GROMACS .gro file of C-alpha atoms in nm:
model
  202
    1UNK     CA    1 -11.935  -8.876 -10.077
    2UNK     CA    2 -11.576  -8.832  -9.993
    3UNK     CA    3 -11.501  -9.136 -10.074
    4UNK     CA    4 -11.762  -9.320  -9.842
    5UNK     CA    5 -12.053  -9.464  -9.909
    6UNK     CA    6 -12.406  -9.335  -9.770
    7UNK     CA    7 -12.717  -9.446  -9.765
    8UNK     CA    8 -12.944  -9.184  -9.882
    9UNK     CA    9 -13.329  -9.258  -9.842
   10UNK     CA   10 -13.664  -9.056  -9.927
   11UNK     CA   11 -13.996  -9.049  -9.773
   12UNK     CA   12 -14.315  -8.783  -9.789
   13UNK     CA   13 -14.332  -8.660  -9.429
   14UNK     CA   14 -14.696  -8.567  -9.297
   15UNK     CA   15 -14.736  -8.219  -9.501
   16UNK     CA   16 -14.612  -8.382  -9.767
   17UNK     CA   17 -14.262  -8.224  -9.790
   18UNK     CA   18 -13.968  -8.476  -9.920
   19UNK     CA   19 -13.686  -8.565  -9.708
   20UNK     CA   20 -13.434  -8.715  -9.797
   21UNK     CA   21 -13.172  -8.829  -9.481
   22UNK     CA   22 -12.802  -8.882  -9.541
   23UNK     CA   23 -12.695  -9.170  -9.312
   24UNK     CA   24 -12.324  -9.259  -9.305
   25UNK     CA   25 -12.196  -9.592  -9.321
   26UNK     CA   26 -11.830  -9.531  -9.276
   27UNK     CA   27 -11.747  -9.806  -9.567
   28UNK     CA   28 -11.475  -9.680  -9.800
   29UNK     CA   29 -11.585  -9.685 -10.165
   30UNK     CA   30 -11.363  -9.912 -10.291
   31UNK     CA   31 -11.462 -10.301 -10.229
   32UNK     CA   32 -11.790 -10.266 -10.032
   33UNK     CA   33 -12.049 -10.203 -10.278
   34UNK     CA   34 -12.199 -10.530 -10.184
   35UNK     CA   35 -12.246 -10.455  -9.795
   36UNK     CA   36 -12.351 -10.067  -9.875
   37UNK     CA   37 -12.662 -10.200 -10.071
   38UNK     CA   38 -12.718 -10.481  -9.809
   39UNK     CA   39 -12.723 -10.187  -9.540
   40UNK     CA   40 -12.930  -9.956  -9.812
   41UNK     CA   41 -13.186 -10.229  -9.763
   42UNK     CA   42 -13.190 -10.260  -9.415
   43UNK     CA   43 -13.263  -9.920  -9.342
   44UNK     CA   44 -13.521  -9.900  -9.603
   45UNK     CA   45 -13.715 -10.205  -9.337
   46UNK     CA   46 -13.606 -10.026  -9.035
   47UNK     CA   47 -13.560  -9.702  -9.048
   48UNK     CA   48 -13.821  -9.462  -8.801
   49UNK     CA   49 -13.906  -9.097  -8.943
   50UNK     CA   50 -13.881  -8.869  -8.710
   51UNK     CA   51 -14.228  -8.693  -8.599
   52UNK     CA   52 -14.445  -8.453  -8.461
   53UNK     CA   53 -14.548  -8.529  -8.121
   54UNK     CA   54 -14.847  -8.340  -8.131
   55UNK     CA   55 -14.945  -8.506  -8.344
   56UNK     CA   56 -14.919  -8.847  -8.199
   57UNK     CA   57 -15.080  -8.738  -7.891
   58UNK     CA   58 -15.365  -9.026  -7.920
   59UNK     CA   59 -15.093  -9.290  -7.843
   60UNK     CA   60 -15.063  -9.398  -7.501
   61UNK     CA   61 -14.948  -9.651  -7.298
   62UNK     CA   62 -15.325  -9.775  -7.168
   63UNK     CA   63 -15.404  -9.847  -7.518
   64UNK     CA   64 -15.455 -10.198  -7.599
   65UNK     CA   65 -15.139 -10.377  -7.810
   66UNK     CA   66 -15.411 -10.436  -8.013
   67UNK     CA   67 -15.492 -10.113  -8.116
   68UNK     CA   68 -15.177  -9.929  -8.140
   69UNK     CA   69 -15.021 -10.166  -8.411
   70UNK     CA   70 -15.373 -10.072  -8.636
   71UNK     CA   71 -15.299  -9.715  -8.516
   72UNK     CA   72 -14.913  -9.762  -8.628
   73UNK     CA   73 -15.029  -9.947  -8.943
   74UNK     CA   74 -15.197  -9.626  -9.042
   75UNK     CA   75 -14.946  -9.395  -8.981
   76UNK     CA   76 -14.658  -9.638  -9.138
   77UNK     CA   77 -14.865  -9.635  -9.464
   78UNK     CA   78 -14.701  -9.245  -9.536
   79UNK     CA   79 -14.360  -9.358  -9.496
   80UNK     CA   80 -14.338  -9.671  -9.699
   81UNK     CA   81 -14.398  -9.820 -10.070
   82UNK     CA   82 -14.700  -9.974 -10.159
   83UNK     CA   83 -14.617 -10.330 -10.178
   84UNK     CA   84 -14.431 -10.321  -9.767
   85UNK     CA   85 -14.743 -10.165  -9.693
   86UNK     CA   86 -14.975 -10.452  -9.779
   87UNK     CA   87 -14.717 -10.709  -9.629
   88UNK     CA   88 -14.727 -10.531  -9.303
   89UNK     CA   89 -15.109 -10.493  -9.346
   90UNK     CA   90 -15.167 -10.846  -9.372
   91UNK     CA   91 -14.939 -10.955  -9.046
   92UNK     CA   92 -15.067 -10.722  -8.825
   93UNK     CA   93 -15.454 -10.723  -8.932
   94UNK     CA   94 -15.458 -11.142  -8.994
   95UNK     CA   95 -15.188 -11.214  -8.720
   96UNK     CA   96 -15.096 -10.942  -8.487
   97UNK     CA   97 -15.396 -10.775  -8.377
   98UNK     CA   98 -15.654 -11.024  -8.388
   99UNK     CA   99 -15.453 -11.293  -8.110
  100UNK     CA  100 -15.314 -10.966  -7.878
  101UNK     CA  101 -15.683 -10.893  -7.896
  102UNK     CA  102 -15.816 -11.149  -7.766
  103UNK     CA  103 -15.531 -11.155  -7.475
  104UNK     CA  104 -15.649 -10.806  -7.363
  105UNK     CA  105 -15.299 -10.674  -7.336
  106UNK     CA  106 -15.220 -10.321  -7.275
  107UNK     CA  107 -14.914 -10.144  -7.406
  108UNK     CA  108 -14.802 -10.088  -7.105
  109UNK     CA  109 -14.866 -10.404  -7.029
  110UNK     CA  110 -14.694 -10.593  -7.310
  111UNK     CA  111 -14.361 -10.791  -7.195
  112UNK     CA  112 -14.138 -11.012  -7.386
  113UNK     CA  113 -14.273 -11.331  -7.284
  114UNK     CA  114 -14.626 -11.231  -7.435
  115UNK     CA  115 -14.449 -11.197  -7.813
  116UNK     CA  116 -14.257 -11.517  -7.699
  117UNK     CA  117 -14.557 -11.734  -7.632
  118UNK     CA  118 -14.672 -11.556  -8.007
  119UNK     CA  119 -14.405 -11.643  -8.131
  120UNK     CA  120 -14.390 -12.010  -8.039
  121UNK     CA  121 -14.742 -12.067  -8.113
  122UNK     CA  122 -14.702 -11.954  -8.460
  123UNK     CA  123 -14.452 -12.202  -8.532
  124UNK     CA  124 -14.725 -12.474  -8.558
  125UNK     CA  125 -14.817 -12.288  -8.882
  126UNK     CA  126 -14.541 -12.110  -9.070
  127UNK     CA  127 -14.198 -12.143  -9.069
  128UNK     CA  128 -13.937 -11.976  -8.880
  129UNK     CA  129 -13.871 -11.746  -9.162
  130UNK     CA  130 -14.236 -11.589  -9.128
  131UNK     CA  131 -14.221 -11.520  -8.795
  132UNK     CA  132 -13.863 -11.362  -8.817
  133UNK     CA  133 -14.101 -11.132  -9.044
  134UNK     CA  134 -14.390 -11.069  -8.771
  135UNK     CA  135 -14.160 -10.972  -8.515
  136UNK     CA  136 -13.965 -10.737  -8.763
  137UNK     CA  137 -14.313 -10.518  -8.786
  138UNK     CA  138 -14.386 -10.593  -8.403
  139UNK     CA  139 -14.009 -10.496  -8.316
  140UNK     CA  140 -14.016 -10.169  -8.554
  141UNK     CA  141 -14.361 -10.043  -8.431
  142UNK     CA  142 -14.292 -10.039  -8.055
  143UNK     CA  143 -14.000  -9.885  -8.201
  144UNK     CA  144 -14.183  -9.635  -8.280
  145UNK     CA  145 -14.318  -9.604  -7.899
  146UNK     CA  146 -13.986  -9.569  -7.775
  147UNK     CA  147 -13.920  -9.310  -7.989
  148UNK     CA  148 -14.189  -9.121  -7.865
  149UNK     CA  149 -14.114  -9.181  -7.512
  150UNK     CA  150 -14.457  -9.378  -7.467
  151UNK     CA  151 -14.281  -9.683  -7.341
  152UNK     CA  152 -13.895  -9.706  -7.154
  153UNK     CA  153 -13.764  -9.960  -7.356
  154UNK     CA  154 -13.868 -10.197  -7.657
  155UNK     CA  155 -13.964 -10.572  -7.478
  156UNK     CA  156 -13.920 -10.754  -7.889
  157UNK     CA  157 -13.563 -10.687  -7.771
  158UNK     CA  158 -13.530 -10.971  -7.514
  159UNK     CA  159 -13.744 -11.248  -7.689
  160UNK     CA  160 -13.548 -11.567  -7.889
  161UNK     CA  161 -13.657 -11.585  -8.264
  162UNK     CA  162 -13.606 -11.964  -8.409
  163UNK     CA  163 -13.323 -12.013  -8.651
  164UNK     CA  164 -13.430 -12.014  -9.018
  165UNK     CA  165 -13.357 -12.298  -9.210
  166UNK     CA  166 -13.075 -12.182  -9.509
  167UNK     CA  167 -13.328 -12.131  -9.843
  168UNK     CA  168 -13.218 -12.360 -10.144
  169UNK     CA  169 -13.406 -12.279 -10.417
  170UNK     CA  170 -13.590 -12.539 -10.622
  171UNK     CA  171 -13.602 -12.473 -10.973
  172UNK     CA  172 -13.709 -12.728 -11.302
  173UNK     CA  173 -13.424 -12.859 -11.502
  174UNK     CA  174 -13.373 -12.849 -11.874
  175UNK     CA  175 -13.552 -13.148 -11.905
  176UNK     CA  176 -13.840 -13.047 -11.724
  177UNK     CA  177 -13.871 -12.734 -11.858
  178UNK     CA  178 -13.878 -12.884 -12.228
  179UNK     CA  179 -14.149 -13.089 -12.109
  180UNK     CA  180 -14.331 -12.780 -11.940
  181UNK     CA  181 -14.333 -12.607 -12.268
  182UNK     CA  182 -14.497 -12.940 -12.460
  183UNK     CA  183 -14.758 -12.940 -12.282
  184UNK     CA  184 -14.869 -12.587 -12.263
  185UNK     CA  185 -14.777 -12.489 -12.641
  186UNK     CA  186 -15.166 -12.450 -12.676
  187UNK     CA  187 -15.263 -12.332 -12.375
  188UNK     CA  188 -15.381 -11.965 -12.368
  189UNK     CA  189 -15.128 -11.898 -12.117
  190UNK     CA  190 -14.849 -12.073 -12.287
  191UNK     CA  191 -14.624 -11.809 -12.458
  192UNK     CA  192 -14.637 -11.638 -12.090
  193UNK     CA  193 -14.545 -11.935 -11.934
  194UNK     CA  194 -14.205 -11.954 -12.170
  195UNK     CA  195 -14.170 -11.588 -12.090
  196UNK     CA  196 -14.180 -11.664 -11.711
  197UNK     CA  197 -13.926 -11.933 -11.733
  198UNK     CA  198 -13.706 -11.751 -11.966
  199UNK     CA  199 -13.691 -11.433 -11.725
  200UNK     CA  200 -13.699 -11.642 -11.401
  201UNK     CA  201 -13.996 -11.427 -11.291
  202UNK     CA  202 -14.185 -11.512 -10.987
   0.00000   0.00000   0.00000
């Protein structure tokens, strides 16, 4: 618009009406396509609607951790697409909730050294890449609180997240590939598998 670029995004709010916020990013047009779709797909992962109070009246801030991210997993599932749904589903019902559970913290409560100490322990099982992605839910739901004005300020903001390893992808060589397609030619899954490897699908 203008000449800039915005990022435009679309969500269903709670009545079911379609909005659809404008959000500038102040990047001329010409030469910054690349960074207007990286920041297209950051706010898609971050961005809070804004909502009725009213109707979040059964937050509060003597509310186990615990609860509230279930509470927030709930209300998240109107505002995003299927698929970030059940990725956020599976962090906070596997991961989240079930260890801030046991610790018996409130909201209220909750300070950064508590998702530190989460943090850190989880390292003994996934990589630093996974738990960059638990503390991106746990960072945008008490988001969400401080939005609301249930909570001052949000404590993921003062924790240390490890540094992710730089991804190089693995992939089979000619050679292999040829020898991938030998041996499945007769499988009942083998004219898939060449269509997998053709396409690069995951």
């Amino acid at each position: 618009k203008n000449g800039y670029y915005y990022v435009v995004l679309s969500y269903m709010d709670p009545q079911g009406k379609r909005k659809q916020p404008w959000i500038p990013t102040n990047l001329p047009e010409r030469g910054n396509k690349r960074r207007a779709e990286d920041l297209l797909l950051h706010y898609r992962q971050t961005y809070v609607p804004p909502v009725d109070l009213q109707s979040e009246s059964d937050l509060s801030r003597n509310m186990l951790f615990a609860d509230y991210m279930e509470t927030w997993l709930e209300t998240t599932r109107k505002y995003v697409e299927k698929t970030t749904f059940g990725s956020y589903s599976t962090i906070v019902k596997k991961g989240v909730a079930p260890y801030f559970r046991k610790l018996g913290v409130k909201v209220e409560d909750l300070q950064p050294r508590h998702l530190q100490t989460y943090y850190n322990k989880q390292l003994a099982d996934v990589s630093p890449r996974t738990v960059h992605h638990y503390h991106c839910v746990i960072h945008k739901a008490l988001k969400y609180l401080v939005r609301l004005d249930v909570i001052p300020s949000n404590p993921a903001d003062r924790v240390e997240l490890p540094k992710c390893n730089k991804y190089v992808a693995d992939h089979y060589t000619e050679d292999e590939l040829n020898h991938l397609f030998e041996v499945t030619k007769k499988h009942p899954l083998g004219l898939l598998i060449k269509v997998t490897a053709f396409y690069g699908l995951r």
